Amino acid sequence: MNDKISLKPRALMYPAPAVIASAYDENDKANACTLAFATMCSHFPPCIMIAINSTAKRKTLNDILERKEFVVGFPCINQVDETDYLGIISGYDEDKLDKISWTTTCGDKVHAPIINELKVSVECKVINIIEVGSHIQISGEIVNIIADKSVLNEEGKISLELLEPIVYDDVLYDYFKVGSKIADAFNTGLKYVEKK
Amino acid sequence: MNDKISLKPRALMYPAPAVIASAYDENDKANACTLAFATMCSHFPPCIMIAINSTAKRKTLNDILERKEFVVGFPCINQVDETDYLGIISGYDEDKLDKISWTTTCGDKVHAPIINELKVSVECKVINIIEVGSHIQISGEIVNIIADKSVLNEEGKISLELLEPIVYDDVLYDYFKVGSKIADAFNTGLKYVEKK
């Protein structure tokens, strides 16, 4: 049935996201960086966890650790160039947001910058910080969600299809769009529940 | 430029994955559950972080905490029914893997079950456990990757396009396929580096 082999260990996730974390530095200058190490991590309270390389030059990481508040925004496929750029260059070397002509507004519930050009952003307060391997894991409680009305469905909920988020492949270093819907969750598997 | 509103805080990630964690219980019976709270979390050593609801009935969580070894597998779109089922029912109530006729083999490097039907699995040793909100965050060092040759490209690397992983939308409770490639990472953003 199978024809399997062992591969050299490396970090792996399918699919992985490309998201943008942003925070203010000590002078209230907004910095941002692109991350693929990010996930929801709690329902109550609602939380997100981002992991950032502590061995690399990461200004946004430093800002988040200092300020304890940050924003995570979800770029869409027509922002893939800007998203990629924000993951290549360090904020210590260039004024990245200025370079791509992106603008920010301070969050409603946290003192951290929301990138105006991103259609959905979550405002987070740091509730846990740990170091695991080469990365610092930062868990943030989501205290507010800011969404552009253009990505909301008729019920006022965020539509993934309207948002058009970016899938990142960390093995072949590619970006993908999300494709078509294949099934309803908590539904398509019920056939096995009923099966005797 | 923007027409934005605040939404009630909730966990949010675009895109989120649907992955399957598996572990042995105290009798070496294999259990598995589907998770959307999962991410790469360290490059050196290579690690993955999964967060599982500790307030719900989760046999696989208990098994991972007991055995300190687990496997994460990446289902493909034609396994969406089985994947959904493994997230609906608790292993305390049904022999889930038996119900969907999936089989397991013990890992090469860890004492945890690899689901034979999944084309890519990572074998993990627990290196950190913390509680954040309603969930337990478990970081595992990836000590081996098992991949079906059918999902490897000509260079022997895993191809996302051949694997066909599942995107999960936790807001509208839908599953999606990954669509077409849109850009090369660490490349398409270089136009901004060169821009003066």
Short mmCIF file of C-alpha atoms in Angstrom, two decimals, chain B:
data_model
loop_
_atom_site.label_atom_id
_atom_site.label_comp_id
_atom_site.label_asym_id
_atom_site.label_seq_id
_atom_site.Cartn_x
_atom_site.Cartn_y
_atom_site.Cartn_z
CA MET B 1 -9.34 54.04 1.78
CA ASN B 2 -10.72 51.70 4.40
CA ASP B 3 -14.13 50.82 5.62
CA LYS B 4 -13.37 48.83 8.74
CA ILE B 5 -15.31 47.64 11.72
CA SER B 6 -14.57 45.88 15.01
CA LEU B 7 -15.68 42.28 15.41
CA LYS B 8 -16.08 40.33 18.63
CA PRO B 9 -12.74 38.74 19.61
CA ARG B 10 -12.32 35.09 18.67
CA ALA B 11 -9.42 32.85 17.64
CA LEU B 12 -8.46 33.61 14.06
CA MET B 13 -5.87 32.41 11.53
CA TYR B 14 -5.80 32.56 7.73
CA PRO B 15 -5.02 30.04 6.48
CA ALA B 16 -5.27 27.38 9.20
CA PRO B 17 -4.37 23.73 8.62
CA ALA B 18 -6.22 20.50 9.35
CA VAL B 19 -3.67 18.02 10.69
CA ILE B 20 -3.91 14.75 12.57
CA ALA B 21 -2.05 14.07 15.82
CA SER B 22 -1.61 10.46 16.93
CA ALA B 23 -0.20 8.72 19.99
CA TYR B 24 -0.36 5.41 21.84
CA ASP B 25 -2.29 5.04 25.07
CA GLU B 26 -1.07 3.07 28.08
CA ASN B 27 -2.04 -0.17 26.33
CA ASP B 28 -0.25 0.79 23.10
CA LYS B 29 -3.56 1.33 21.35
CA ALA B 30 -3.28 4.03 18.69
CA ASN B 31 -5.48 7.13 19.01
CA ALA B 32 -5.73 10.12 16.72
CA CYS B 33 -7.49 13.47 16.54
CA THR B 34 -7.74 16.29 14.05
CA LEU B 35 -6.33 19.70 14.98
CA ALA B 36 -6.36 23.16 13.45
CA PHE B 37 -4.15 24.72 16.13
CA ALA B 38 -0.74 23.70 14.81
CA THR B 39 2.35 25.43 13.47
CA MET B 40 6.05 25.07 12.88
CA CYS B 41 7.73 26.71 15.88
CA SER B 42 11.52 26.27 15.63
CA HIS B 43 14.10 25.67 12.92
CA PHE B 44 16.93 24.45 15.19
CA PRO B 45 15.99 21.93 16.39
CA PRO B 46 13.08 21.53 13.96
CA CYS B 47 9.88 21.69 15.99
CA ILE B 48 6.15 21.75 15.63
CA MET B 49 3.66 23.13 18.17
CA ILE B 50 0.15 21.75 18.57
CA ALA B 51 -2.47 23.18 20.93
CA ILE B 52 -5.25 20.91 22.18
CA ASN B 53 -8.31 21.88 24.21
CA SER B 54 -7.73 20.72 27.76
CA THR B 55 -11.30 21.48 28.79
CA ALA B 56 -12.74 18.97 26.29
CA LYS B 57 -12.66 15.16 26.28
CA ARG B 58 -9.46 14.45 24.35
CA LYS B 59 -7.94 11.00 24.58
CA THR B 60 -5.08 11.79 22.22
CA LEU B 61 -4.09 14.76 24.39
CA ASN B 62 -3.95 12.52 27.43
CA ASP B 63 -1.87 9.98 25.50
CA ILE B 64 0.64 12.61 24.34
CA LEU B 65 1.02 13.98 27.86
CA GLU B 66 1.58 10.45 29.19
CA ARG B 67 3.86 9.08 26.50
CA LYS B 68 5.71 12.30 25.57
CA GLU B 69 5.94 11.15 21.95
CA PHE B 70 3.51 11.77 19.12
CA VAL B 71 3.14 11.93 15.37
CA VAL B 72 1.57 14.68 13.26
CA GLY B 73 0.27 13.69 9.83
CA PHE B 74 -0.95 15.87 6.99
CA PRO B 75 -4.16 14.57 5.37
CA CYS B 76 -4.93 15.28 1.73
CA ILE B 77 -8.15 16.58 0.22
CA ASN B 78 -9.49 13.13 -0.67
CA GLN B 79 -9.25 12.25 3.05
CA VAL B 80 -11.40 15.16 4.19
CA ASP B 81 -14.25 12.92 5.42
CA GLU B 82 -11.96 10.88 7.65
CA THR B 83 -10.17 14.04 8.80
CA ASP B 84 -13.45 15.68 9.77
CA TYR B 85 -14.64 12.56 11.60
CA LEU B 86 -11.43 12.38 13.66
CA GLY B 87 -12.19 15.92 14.87
CA ILE B 88 -15.84 15.32 15.74
CA ILE B 89 -15.70 12.21 17.91
CA SER B 90 -13.61 11.51 21.03
CA GLY B 91 -11.41 8.45 21.22
CA TYR B 92 -13.02 7.80 24.60
CA ASP B 93 -16.30 7.09 22.80
CA GLU B 94 -15.32 5.20 19.65
CA ASP B 95 -12.38 3.36 18.16
CA LYS B 96 -12.02 6.06 15.55
CA LEU B 97 -9.19 4.64 13.46
CA ASP B 98 -10.98 1.29 13.27
CA LYS B 99 -14.21 3.00 12.20
CA ILE B 100 -12.52 4.63 9.19
CA SER B 101 -10.39 1.55 8.48
CA TRP B 102 -7.12 3.41 8.89
CA THR B 103 -4.06 1.48 10.01
CA THR B 104 -0.91 2.44 11.88
CA THR B 105 2.74 1.49 12.12
CA CYS B 106 5.00 2.41 15.04
CA GLY B 107 7.38 5.26 14.23
CA ASP B 108 11.06 4.63 13.48
CA LYS B 109 12.39 7.13 16.01
CA VAL B 110 9.51 7.48 18.48
CA HIS B 111 7.07 5.11 20.11
CA ALA B 112 4.00 6.65 18.52
CA PRO B 113 1.73 5.52 15.69
CA ILE B 114 2.18 6.68 12.12
CA ILE B 115 -1.08 6.51 10.17
CA ASN B 116 -0.21 4.51 7.07
CA GLU B 117 -2.86 6.20 4.95
CA LEU B 118 -1.33 9.69 5.40
CA LYS B 119 1.31 10.58 2.85
CA VAL B 120 3.48 12.73 5.10
CA SER B 121 3.98 12.35 8.86
CA VAL B 122 6.46 13.81 11.33
CA GLU B 123 7.66 11.90 14.39
CA CYS B 124 7.94 14.15 17.45
CA LYS B 125 9.40 14.06 20.95
CA VAL B 126 7.75 16.43 23.42
CA ILE B 127 10.19 19.13 24.52
CA ASN B 128 7.82 21.66 26.10
CA ILE B 129 4.30 21.73 27.56
CA ILE B 130 2.49 24.84 28.76
CA GLU B 131 -1.12 25.79 29.38
CA VAL B 132 -2.42 28.93 27.71
CA GLY B 133 -6.11 29.67 28.11
CA SER B 134 -8.33 26.70 27.29
CA HIS B 135 -5.55 24.81 25.51
CA ILE B 136 -2.36 22.94 26.23
CA GLN B 137 0.51 23.90 23.93
CA ILE B 138 2.80 20.99 23.17
CA SER B 139 6.06 21.63 21.35
CA GLY B 140 7.63 18.57 19.78
CA GLU B 141 11.04 18.16 18.22
CA ILE B 142 10.71 16.56 14.81
CA VAL B 143 13.12 13.62 14.88
CA ASN B 144 11.98 11.96 11.65
CA ILE B 145 9.84 12.65 8.60
CA ILE B 146 8.08 9.80 6.81
CA ALA B 147 6.92 10.64 3.28
CA ASP B 148 5.29 8.64 0.54
CA LYS B 149 7.40 8.72 -2.61
CA SER B 150 4.31 9.76 -4.56
CA VAL B 151 4.44 13.26 -3.02
CA LEU B 152 8.14 13.89 -3.66
CA ASN B 153 9.35 16.06 -6.53
CA GLU B 154 12.31 15.25 -8.79
CA GLU B 155 14.71 16.59 -6.15
CA GLY B 156 13.25 14.28 -3.50
CA LYS B 157 11.54 17.12 -1.66
CA ILE B 158 7.91 17.15 -0.55
CA SER B 159 5.70 18.92 -3.09
CA LEU B 160 2.68 20.74 -1.65
CA GLU B 161 0.96 20.38 -5.01
CA LEU B 162 1.37 16.59 -4.93
CA LEU B 163 0.43 16.35 -1.24
CA GLU B 164 -2.82 18.37 -1.64
CA PRO B 165 -3.21 19.36 2.04
CA ILE B 166 -6.44 20.68 3.56
CA VAL B 167 -7.08 24.31 4.52
CA TYR B 168 -9.52 24.73 7.43
CA ASP B 169 -11.66 27.81 8.01
CA ASP B 170 -12.53 28.06 11.72
CA VAL B 171 -14.97 30.95 11.20
CA LEU B 172 -17.38 29.49 8.65
CA TYR B 173 -16.36 25.86 9.40
CA ASP B 174 -15.35 24.95 5.87
CA TYR B 175 -12.53 22.96 4.28
CA PHE B 176 -10.72 24.20 1.18
CA LYS B 177 -8.05 22.86 -1.16
CA VAL B 178 -4.87 24.82 -1.82
CA GLY B 179 -5.04 26.58 -5.18
CA SER B 180 -2.41 27.57 -7.69
CA LYS B 181 1.06 28.91 -6.98
CA ILE B 182 1.19 32.70 -7.04
CA ALA B 183 4.86 33.58 -6.41
CA ASP B 184 8.32 32.46 -5.30
CA ALA B 185 9.12 33.29 -1.67
CA PHE B 186 12.28 35.28 -0.82
CA ASN B 187 12.13 36.44 -4.40
CA THR B 188 8.95 38.26 -5.44
CA GLY B 189 9.57 40.91 -2.75
CA LEU B 190 13.08 41.69 -3.94
CA LYS B 191 11.72 44.44 -6.20
CA TYR B 192 11.30 46.55 -3.05
CA VAL B 193 14.84 45.85 -1.88
CA GLU B 194 16.21 47.24 -5.10
CA LYS B 195 13.82 50.22 -5.08
CA LYS B 196 15.47 53.44 -3.93
#
